[in-house]
Coordinates of C-alpha atoms in Angstrom, one line a residue:
M1332 CA 49.6 -29.7 -95.7
V1333 CA 49.0 -33.5 -93.4
V1334 CA 52.7 -33.8 -92.9
R1335 CA 52.8 -29.7 -92.2
H1336 CA 50.0 -30.6 -89.5
V1337 CA 51.5 -33.2 -88.0
A1338 CA 54.9 -31.5 -87.7
A1339 CA 53.0 -28.9 -85.8
I1340 CA 51.4 -31.2 -83.3
L1341 CA 54.8 -32.9 -82.5
G1342 CA 55.8 -29.4 -81.7
V1343 CA 53.5 -28.4 -80.0
A1344 CA 54.1 -31.7 -77.7
F1345 CA 58.0 -31.1 -77.5
S1346 CA 57.3 -27.9 -76.5
M1347 CA 55.1 -29.4 -73.6
I1348 CA 57.7 -31.8 -72.6
A1349 CA 60.5 -29.4 -72.1
L1350 CA 58.0 -27.1 -70.2
A1351 CA 57.5 -29.8 -68.0
A1352 CA 61.1 -31.1 -67.4
C1353 CA 61.7 -27.5 -66.6
G1354 CA 59.5 -27.7 -63.4
G1355 CA 56.3 -26.1 -65.2
S1356 CA 53.2 -27.3 -66.4
G1357 CA 51.2 -24.4 -67.6
K1358 CA 49.9 -23.7 -64.1
G1359 CA 52.6 -22.7 -62.3
P1360 CA 54.6 -24.3 -59.5
V1361 CA 52.7 -26.6 -56.7
T1362 CA 52.0 -24.6 -53.7
I1363 CA 53.3 -26.5 -51.0
N1364 CA 51.2 -25.3 -47.5
W1365 CA 53.3 -24.8 -44.1
Y1366 CA 51.9 -24.3 -40.7
V1367 CA 53.8 -23.0 -38.8
F1368 CA 54.0 -21.0 -35.3
P1369 CA 54.3 -17.7 -36.4
E1370 CA 58.1 -17.0 -36.0
P1371 CA 58.5 -13.0 -35.6
S1372 CA 62.0 -12.4 -37.5
K1373 CA 60.4 -13.3 -40.6
S1374 CA 63.2 -16.0 -40.8
F1375 CA 61.1 -18.7 -41.6
A1376 CA 59.7 -16.5 -44.8
K1377 CA 62.6 -16.1 -46.1
A1378 CA 63.8 -19.5 -46.6
A1379 CA 60.4 -19.9 -47.7
A1380 CA 60.8 -18.0 -50.2
D1381 CA 64.9 -19.0 -51.2
C1382 CA 63.8 -22.4 -51.6
S1383 CA 61.0 -21.6 -53.6
A1384 CA 63.4 -19.7 -56.0
A1385 CA 65.5 -23.0 -55.5
S1386 CA 63.1 -25.5 -57.2
H1387 CA 62.9 -23.8 -60.2
G1388 CA 59.6 -23.7 -60.5
A1389 CA 58.6 -26.7 -58.4
Y1390 CA 56.9 -25.6 -55.8
Q1391 CA 56.0 -22.6 -54.2
I1392 CA 56.1 -22.2 -50.4
S1393 CA 52.8 -20.6 -49.0
I1394 CA 53.3 -20.0 -45.1
N1395 CA 49.9 -20.7 -43.0
F1396 CA 50.1 -19.3 -39.3
L1397 CA 49.2 -20.6 -36.3
S1398 CA 48.4 -19.6 -33.1
N1399 CA 51.6 -18.0 -30.8
S1400 CA 50.0 -20.4 -28.0
S1401 CA 51.1 -24.1 -28.7
D1402 CA 48.1 -25.6 -27.7
Q1403 CA 46.0 -24.0 -29.7
Q1404 CA 48.2 -24.7 -32.2
R1405 CA 48.3 -28.8 -31.8
V1406 CA 44.1 -28.2 -31.5
S1407 CA 44.1 -26.5 -34.7
L1408 CA 46.3 -28.7 -36.6
V1409 CA 44.2 -31.9 -35.0
R1410 CA 40.8 -30.6 -36.0
R1411 CA 41.9 -30.3 -39.5
L1412 CA 44.4 -33.7 -40.1
A1413 CA 41.3 -35.6 -38.7
A1414 CA 39.0 -34.2 -41.3
K1415 CA 41.4 -35.3 -43.5
D1416 CA 42.0 -32.1 -45.1
S1417 CA 44.5 -32.5 -48.3
S1418 CA 45.4 -28.8 -47.6
I1419 CA 47.9 -29.3 -45.1
D1420 CA 51.4 -30.6 -46.7
I1421 CA 53.8 -29.6 -44.3
L1422 CA 53.2 -28.8 -40.1
A1423 CA 55.7 -27.5 -37.7
M1424 CA 55.0 -30.3 -34.7
D1425 CA 55.9 -29.2 -31.0
V1426 CA 58.6 -32.0 -30.0
D1427 CA 56.2 -33.4 -28.0
W1428 CA 53.5 -34.2 -30.5
T1429 CA 55.5 -36.8 -32.7
A1430 CA 54.1 -39.6 -31.0
E1431 CA 50.6 -38.9 -31.1
F1432 CA 50.6 -37.7 -35.0
A1433 CA 52.5 -40.9 -35.8
T1434 CA 50.1 -43.1 -33.6
A1435 CA 47.2 -41.4 -35.6
K1436 CA 48.7 -41.8 -38.9
W1437 CA 48.8 -38.1 -39.6
I1438 CA 51.9 -37.7 -40.6
R1439 CA 53.9 -39.9 -43.1
P1440 CA 57.2 -41.4 -42.3
W1441 CA 60.7 -40.4 -43.4
T1442 CA 62.5 -43.2 -44.9
G1443 CA 65.6 -44.2 -47.5
A1444 CA 67.5 -40.9 -48.5
N1445 CA 64.7 -38.6 -47.8
A1446 CA 65.5 -39.6 -43.9
A1447 CA 69.5 -39.6 -44.4
A1448 CA 69.4 -36.0 -45.7
V1449 CA 67.1 -34.8 -42.8
S1450 CA 68.9 -37.0 -39.7
Q1451 CA 72.3 -36.6 -41.1
G1452 CA 74.2 -34.8 -38.5
V1453 CA 71.4 -33.5 -36.1
L1454 CA 72.1 -33.7 -32.6
P1455 CA 70.6 -36.3 -30.4
G1456 CA 68.6 -34.8 -28.3
P1457 CA 66.4 -33.1 -31.2
L1458 CA 66.4 -36.9 -33.6
Q1459 CA 65.1 -38.5 -30.9
T1460 CA 62.0 -36.1 -30.2
A1461 CA 61.2 -37.1 -34.5
T1462 CA 61.1 -40.2 -33.5
W1463 CA 58.5 -43.3 -32.4
D1464 CA 58.8 -46.4 -32.3
G1465 CA 62.2 -46.9 -34.2
K1466 CA 60.7 -44.7 -37.1
L1467 CA 61.8 -40.8 -38.1
Y1468 CA 58.5 -39.2 -38.6
A1469 CA 59.6 -35.8 -38.9
A1470 CA 62.3 -33.8 -39.5
P1471 CA 64.0 -31.3 -36.8
I1472 CA 64.5 -27.6 -37.9
N1473 CA 65.1 -26.1 -34.5
S1474 CA 65.2 -27.0 -30.5
N1475 CA 65.5 -25.0 -27.3
T1476 CA 67.0 -26.0 -23.9
E1477 CA 66.8 -24.2 -20.9
L1478 CA 69.8 -22.3 -18.8
L1479 CA 70.9 -21.2 -15.9
W1480 CA 71.3 -17.0 -16.2
Y1481 CA 72.3 -15.4 -13.1
R1482 CA 73.7 -11.5 -11.8
K1483 CA 77.3 -11.6 -11.7
D1484 CA 77.4 -8.5 -9.5
L1485 CA 75.4 -10.7 -6.6
V1486 CA 77.1 -13.9 -7.0
P1487 CA 80.3 -14.2 -8.1
N1488 CA 80.5 -18.3 -9.3
P1489 CA 77.0 -19.8 -10.5
P1490 CA 75.2 -22.2 -8.4
K1491 CA 75.8 -25.7 -9.9
T1492 CA 72.7 -27.3 -7.7
W1493 CA 69.4 -26.6 -6.8
T1494 CA 70.0 -26.7 -3.7
Q1495 CA 72.9 -24.3 -3.8
M1496 CA 70.9 -22.0 -5.7
I1497 CA 68.5 -20.9 -3.0
D1498 CA 70.0 -21.2 -0.5
D1499 CA 72.0 -18.3 -2.7
A1500 CA 69.2 -16.8 -2.7
I1501 CA 67.8 -17.7 0.5
Q1502 CA 71.1 -15.7 1.5
L1503 CA 70.7 -12.7 -0.7
A1504 CA 66.9 -12.0 0.8
K1505 CA 68.5 -11.3 3.8
E1506 CA 71.4 -9.0 2.8
G1507 CA 68.7 -7.0 1.4
K1508 CA 69.5 -7.3 -2.5
P1509 CA 67.5 -8.6 -5.7
H1510 CA 67.5 -11.8 -5.1
Y1511 CA 64.3 -14.1 -6.4
I1512 CA 64.4 -17.1 -8.7
E1513 CA 62.1 -16.2 -11.9
E1514 CA 61.1 -19.6 -13.0
Q1515 CA 57.8 -20.7 -15.2
G1516 CA 55.4 -22.2 -12.3
A1517 CA 52.0 -21.1 -14.0
K1518 CA 49.6 -24.4 -14.7
Y1519 CA 51.2 -24.4 -18.7
E1520 CA 53.4 -26.5 -20.1
G1521 CA 56.3 -25.0 -18.8
L1522 CA 55.5 -26.6 -15.5
T1523 CA 55.4 -29.8 -16.8
V1524 CA 59.2 -28.5 -18.4
W1525 CA 60.3 -27.3 -15.1
F1526 CA 59.5 -30.9 -13.4
N1527 CA 60.3 -33.0 -15.4
S1528 CA 64.4 -31.8 -16.2
L1529 CA 64.4 -32.1 -12.5
V1530 CA 62.6 -35.4 -12.9
D1531 CA 65.4 -36.5 -14.9
S1532 CA 68.4 -34.9 -13.8
A1533 CA 67.0 -37.0 -10.8
G1534 CA 67.8 -39.8 -12.7
G1535 CA 64.5 -41.2 -13.1
G1536 CA 61.4 -40.7 -15.5
I1537 CA 57.5 -40.5 -16.1
L1538 CA 56.9 -43.3 -18.2
T1539 CA 58.2 -45.7 -20.4
K1540 CA 57.8 -46.0 -24.0
N1541 CA 55.2 -48.9 -23.7
D1542 CA 53.3 -46.0 -21.5
K1543 CA 54.3 -47.9 -18.5
I1544 CA 53.9 -45.2 -15.1
I1545 CA 57.7 -45.2 -13.5
V1546 CA 56.5 -41.9 -11.2
G1547 CA 59.2 -42.7 -7.8
N1548 CA 61.5 -41.5 -5.7
S1549 CA 63.0 -39.4 -8.2
T1550 CA 59.6 -37.2 -8.5
A1551 CA 59.2 -36.5 -5.2
V1552 CA 62.9 -35.5 -4.9
A1553 CA 61.9 -32.9 -8.0
A1554 CA 58.6 -32.1 -6.0
Q1555 CA 59.9 -31.6 -3.5
I1556 CA 62.4 -28.8 -4.8
M1557 CA 59.7 -27.0 -6.6
H1558 CA 57.9 -26.7 -3.1
R1559 CA 61.1 -25.5 -1.0
L1560 CA 61.0 -22.8 -3.7
A1561 CA 57.4 -21.8 -3.6
D1562 CA 57.3 -21.6 0.2
S1563 CA 60.9 -19.8 0.3
P1564 CA 61.9 -15.8 0.4
A1565 CA 63.5 -17.0 -3.2
A1566 CA 60.3 -17.5 -4.6
D1567 CA 59.0 -14.3 -7.2
P1568 CA 55.6 -13.8 -5.6
G1569 CA 53.9 -14.2 -9.5
L1570 CA 55.6 -18.2 -9.1
N1571 CA 52.4 -19.5 -9.5
V1572 CA 51.7 -17.4 -12.4
A1573 CA 54.8 -17.0 -14.2
M1574 CA 55.5 -17.8 -18.1
E1575 CA 58.5 -17.5 -20.1
G1576 CA 57.5 -14.1 -21.1
T1577 CA 56.8 -13.2 -17.8
S1578 CA 60.0 -14.3 -16.5
E1579 CA 62.5 -12.5 -18.7
T1580 CA 60.1 -9.2 -17.9
A1581 CA 60.8 -9.8 -13.9
W1582 CA 64.3 -10.8 -14.7
E1583 CA 64.9 -7.4 -16.6
H1584 CA 63.2 -5.2 -13.4
G1585 CA 66.1 -6.3 -11.4
T1586 CA 64.8 -7.6 -8.6
A1587 CA 65.8 -11.3 -9.7
A1588 CA 69.6 -12.9 -8.9
F1589 CA 68.8 -16.2 -11.4
Q1590 CA 66.6 -16.7 -14.3
I1591 CA 66.0 -20.3 -15.3
N1592 CA 64.8 -19.8 -18.9
Y1593 CA 65.3 -20.2 -23.1
P1594 CA 68.3 -18.1 -24.7
F1595 CA 65.8 -15.8 -26.0
V1596 CA 66.2 -14.0 -22.9
W1597 CA 70.0 -12.9 -23.6
S1598 CA 69.1 -10.8 -26.9
A1599 CA 65.8 -9.7 -24.6
A1600 CA 68.0 -7.9 -21.5
Q1601 CA 70.3 -6.7 -24.5
K1602 CA 67.9 -4.6 -26.2
D1603 CA 65.3 -4.0 -23.4
S1604 CA 67.4 -3.3 -20.0
P1605 CA 71.6 -2.7 -20.5
S1606 CA 71.9 -2.4 -16.7
I1607 CA 70.8 -5.7 -16.5
F1608 CA 72.5 -7.2 -19.1
K1609 CA 76.0 -6.0 -18.3
H1610 CA 75.9 -7.8 -15.0
M1611 CA 73.9 -11.3 -17.0
G1612 CA 76.3 -14.3 -16.7
Y1613 CA 75.2 -17.8 -17.8
A1614 CA 75.9 -21.3 -16.8
L1615 CA 74.3 -24.9 -16.8
F1616 CA 70.9 -25.9 -15.9
P1617 CA 71.6 -26.5 -12.0
S1618 CA 71.8 -30.5 -11.5
V1619 CA 69.5 -31.5 -8.7
T1620 CA 72.7 -34.1 -7.3
P1621 CA 76.2 -32.7 -6.2
G1622 CA 78.7 -34.1 -9.3
S1623 CA 75.3 -35.0 -11.3
T1624 CA 74.9 -34.5 -14.7
P1625 CA 71.7 -32.1 -15.5
K1626 CA 69.0 -33.1 -18.1
V1627 CA 67.1 -30.7 -19.5
S1628 CA 64.1 -31.3 -21.2
I1629 CA 64.7 -30.1 -24.7
G1630 CA 61.6 -28.4 -26.4
G1631 CA 61.7 -27.1 -30.2
Y1632 CA 60.1 -27.8 -33.4
N1633 CA 59.8 -30.8 -36.3
L1634 CA 58.4 -30.8 -39.6
G1635 CA 55.8 -33.7 -40.5
V1636 CA 54.4 -34.0 -43.8
S1637 CA 50.8 -34.4 -43.8
A1638 CA 49.8 -38.0 -45.3
Y1639 CA 46.9 -36.3 -46.7
S1640 CA 48.5 -33.8 -49.0
S1641 CA 48.3 -34.1 -52.3
H1642 CA 51.8 -33.6 -53.2
P1643 CA 53.9 -35.2 -50.9
Q1644 CA 57.5 -35.9 -52.4
L1645 CA 56.7 -31.9 -52.7
A1646 CA 57.2 -31.8 -49.5
F1647 CA 60.0 -33.6 -48.6
D1648 CA 61.7 -31.8 -50.5
A1649 CA 60.5 -28.3 -49.5
V1650 CA 61.5 -30.1 -45.9
K1651 CA 64.9 -30.9 -46.7
C1652 CA 65.3 -27.4 -47.9
L1653 CA 63.8 -25.8 -45.0
V1654 CA 66.3 -27.5 -42.5
Q1655 CA 69.2 -26.7 -44.0
P1656 CA 71.9 -25.6 -41.8
K1657 CA 72.6 -22.1 -43.9
N1658 CA 68.4 -21.8 -42.8
Q1659 CA 69.1 -22.6 -39.2
V1660 CA 71.9 -20.6 -39.0
T1661 CA 69.5 -17.5 -40.0
D1662 CA 66.7 -18.8 -37.8
A1663 CA 69.1 -18.8 -34.9
I1664 CA 70.3 -15.3 -35.3
K1665 CA 67.5 -13.5 -36.3
G1666 CA 64.5 -15.1 -34.3
G1667 CA 66.7 -17.1 -31.3
L1668 CA 65.6 -21.0 -32.8
A1669 CA 68.9 -23.1 -31.6
P1670 CA 70.0 -25.3 -34.3
V1671 CA 69.7 -28.9 -34.5
S1672 CA 72.8 -29.4 -36.7
A1673 CA 75.9 -30.1 -34.5
S1674 CA 78.4 -28.5 -37.2
I1675 CA 76.7 -25.2 -37.1
Y1676 CA 77.9 -24.9 -33.4
D1677 CA 81.5 -24.3 -34.9
E1678 CA 80.5 -21.4 -37.3
P1679 CA 81.8 -18.3 -36.2
S1680 CA 78.8 -16.3 -37.3
F1681 CA 77.1 -18.4 -34.1
E1682 CA 79.3 -18.5 -31.5
K1683 CA 79.1 -14.4 -31.9
A1684 CA 75.2 -14.7 -31.2
Y1685 CA 75.5 -17.1 -29.0
P1686 CA 78.6 -17.0 -26.8
F1687 CA 76.8 -19.7 -24.9
H1688 CA 76.6 -21.7 -27.4
A1689 CA 79.2 -24.5 -25.7
L1690 CA 76.2 -24.9 -23.2
I1691 CA 73.4 -25.4 -25.3
K1692 CA 75.0 -28.1 -27.2
A1693 CA 76.1 -29.6 -24.3
Q1694 CA 72.8 -30.3 -22.8
L1695 CA 71.2 -31.1 -26.5
E1696 CA 73.8 -34.1 -26.7
D1697 CA 73.2 -35.3 -22.8
Y1698 CA 69.6 -34.7 -23.1
G1699 CA 66.0 -34.8 -21.1
I1700 CA 62.7 -35.6 -22.9
R1701 CA 59.2 -35.3 -22.1
P1702 CA 57.3 -38.7 -22.0
Q1703 CA 57.2 -39.8 -25.3
T1704 CA 53.5 -41.2 -25.5
P1705 CA 50.5 -41.2 -28.2
A1706 CA 48.5 -39.7 -24.6
Y1707 CA 51.1 -36.1 -24.2
A1708 CA 48.4 -34.1 -23.8
D1709 CA 46.3 -35.8 -21.6
V1710 CA 49.4 -36.8 -19.7
T1711 CA 51.0 -33.1 -19.2
L1712 CA 47.7 -31.9 -17.8
A1713 CA 47.9 -34.1 -15.3
I1714 CA 51.6 -33.6 -14.3
Q1715 CA 49.8 -29.9 -14.1
D1716 CA 46.9 -30.6 -12.1
A1717 CA 49.0 -32.9 -8.9
L1718 CA 51.6 -29.4 -9.2
S1719 CA 49.5 -26.3 -9.3
P1720 CA 50.1 -24.7 -7.8
T1721 CA 54.0 -24.8 -6.4
S1722 CA 53.3 -23.9 -3.2
N1723 CA 50.1 -26.6 -2.4
I1724 CA 52.5 -29.8 -3.0
Q1725 CA 52.6 -31.5 -0.7
P1726 CA 56.0 -33.7 -1.2
K1727 CA 54.6 -36.6 1.1
T1728 CA 51.6 -37.4 -1.0
V1729 CA 52.9 -36.1 -4.4
V1730 CA 54.1 -39.5 -5.6
S1731 CA 50.8 -41.1 -5.0
T1732 CA 48.8 -38.2 -6.6
L1733 CA 51.3 -38.1 -9.7
R1734 CA 51.0 -41.6 -10.6
N1735 CA 46.9 -41.8 -10.1
E1736 CA 46.5 -38.2 -12.1
I1737 CA 48.2 -40.2 -14.9
K1738 CA 46.8 -43.6 -14.2
Q1739 CA 43.5 -41.6 -15.1
A1740 CA 44.7 -39.9 -17.9
L1741 CA 46.4 -43.0 -20.1
S1742 CA 43.2 -44.8 -19.3
S1743 CA 41.2 -41.2 -20.8
Q1744 CA 39.1 -41.6 -17.5
A1745 CA 40.2 -38.1 -16.6
L1746 CA 38.0 -35.0 -17.4
L1747 CA 41.1 -32.8 -18.9

């Protein structure tokens, strides 16, 4: 009787060990909560389901959607992380949040094999956005860069510089033809992107990595270009309230000859305005000075692992799966999200969907980047305050204005 009782106990014990080895604990897989923007094509949902299945019961990725607004996404995450909310395991971060979140110790650094797995083969620009103070704090999942889109029926050859583009638009206006340049001039992050792209393309910068203000001549050049456009017939009357979506809508209405925007406009025009799409050309972002290489402020999202996650290694494992090239291809083709893995740009399926893939890759390799600082949320608002509306920019005083605004932002003295 005793022998049979011991054997029964051992049998149960061995069964529990076997279940644990298969990833099951008797309670089912661990839920890994992924907080991310509401990606509309459902490519993220597919990746989450595929990765959950591939874990063989170790984890189940549950997607928690944030706001469509990047600013509101940040606010939601900051509130939860500041409260040490353990329900967040993985968070999708705008590329500009890395320094802030890392400095606050809200996200875990990627080290050793984990870091190698998510950085190998990643293009230089996206990888830099995930790095702070010499350490990798996130895994790039997608990127973005603005290109020049133009009407081939109006302009035989795309302009190489901003000066040439504005001159071409003014000439088209004189001829009574569609001529507007669609750009994002509203007082929001798109305005900072536009300005920073011009500053970097002019060979300058806004801040060093130790928050030293380096606003100078390139800043004045960038501001002069913005003011010249805003004060010319080339500007869409809605420039000072234009965002990415409104710029694309205006483009589809046929009144524009040029558009500075992200690659989503290609598929959008193809679907919504075939008559415009058939004349749609693409080129590199215009240079600031002739013969120079443009350095466009790249966008996109990186995946971080929360410092307060109860299951950090499973979260790292889930991220490593989510950023695999096969998932990036789906995100790109279905969702219009540019990949970060260099190898994808040579895949036929991607090349077909993105005929301008070489331009994107070039701008992600020789890139611009917005100021990397823990105070970025205040710095970008300071830039927007100094430059909005663009038609009111004072070229002679804009450098000192920007210096003062950014100095107050860095010292937390400005009411932003």
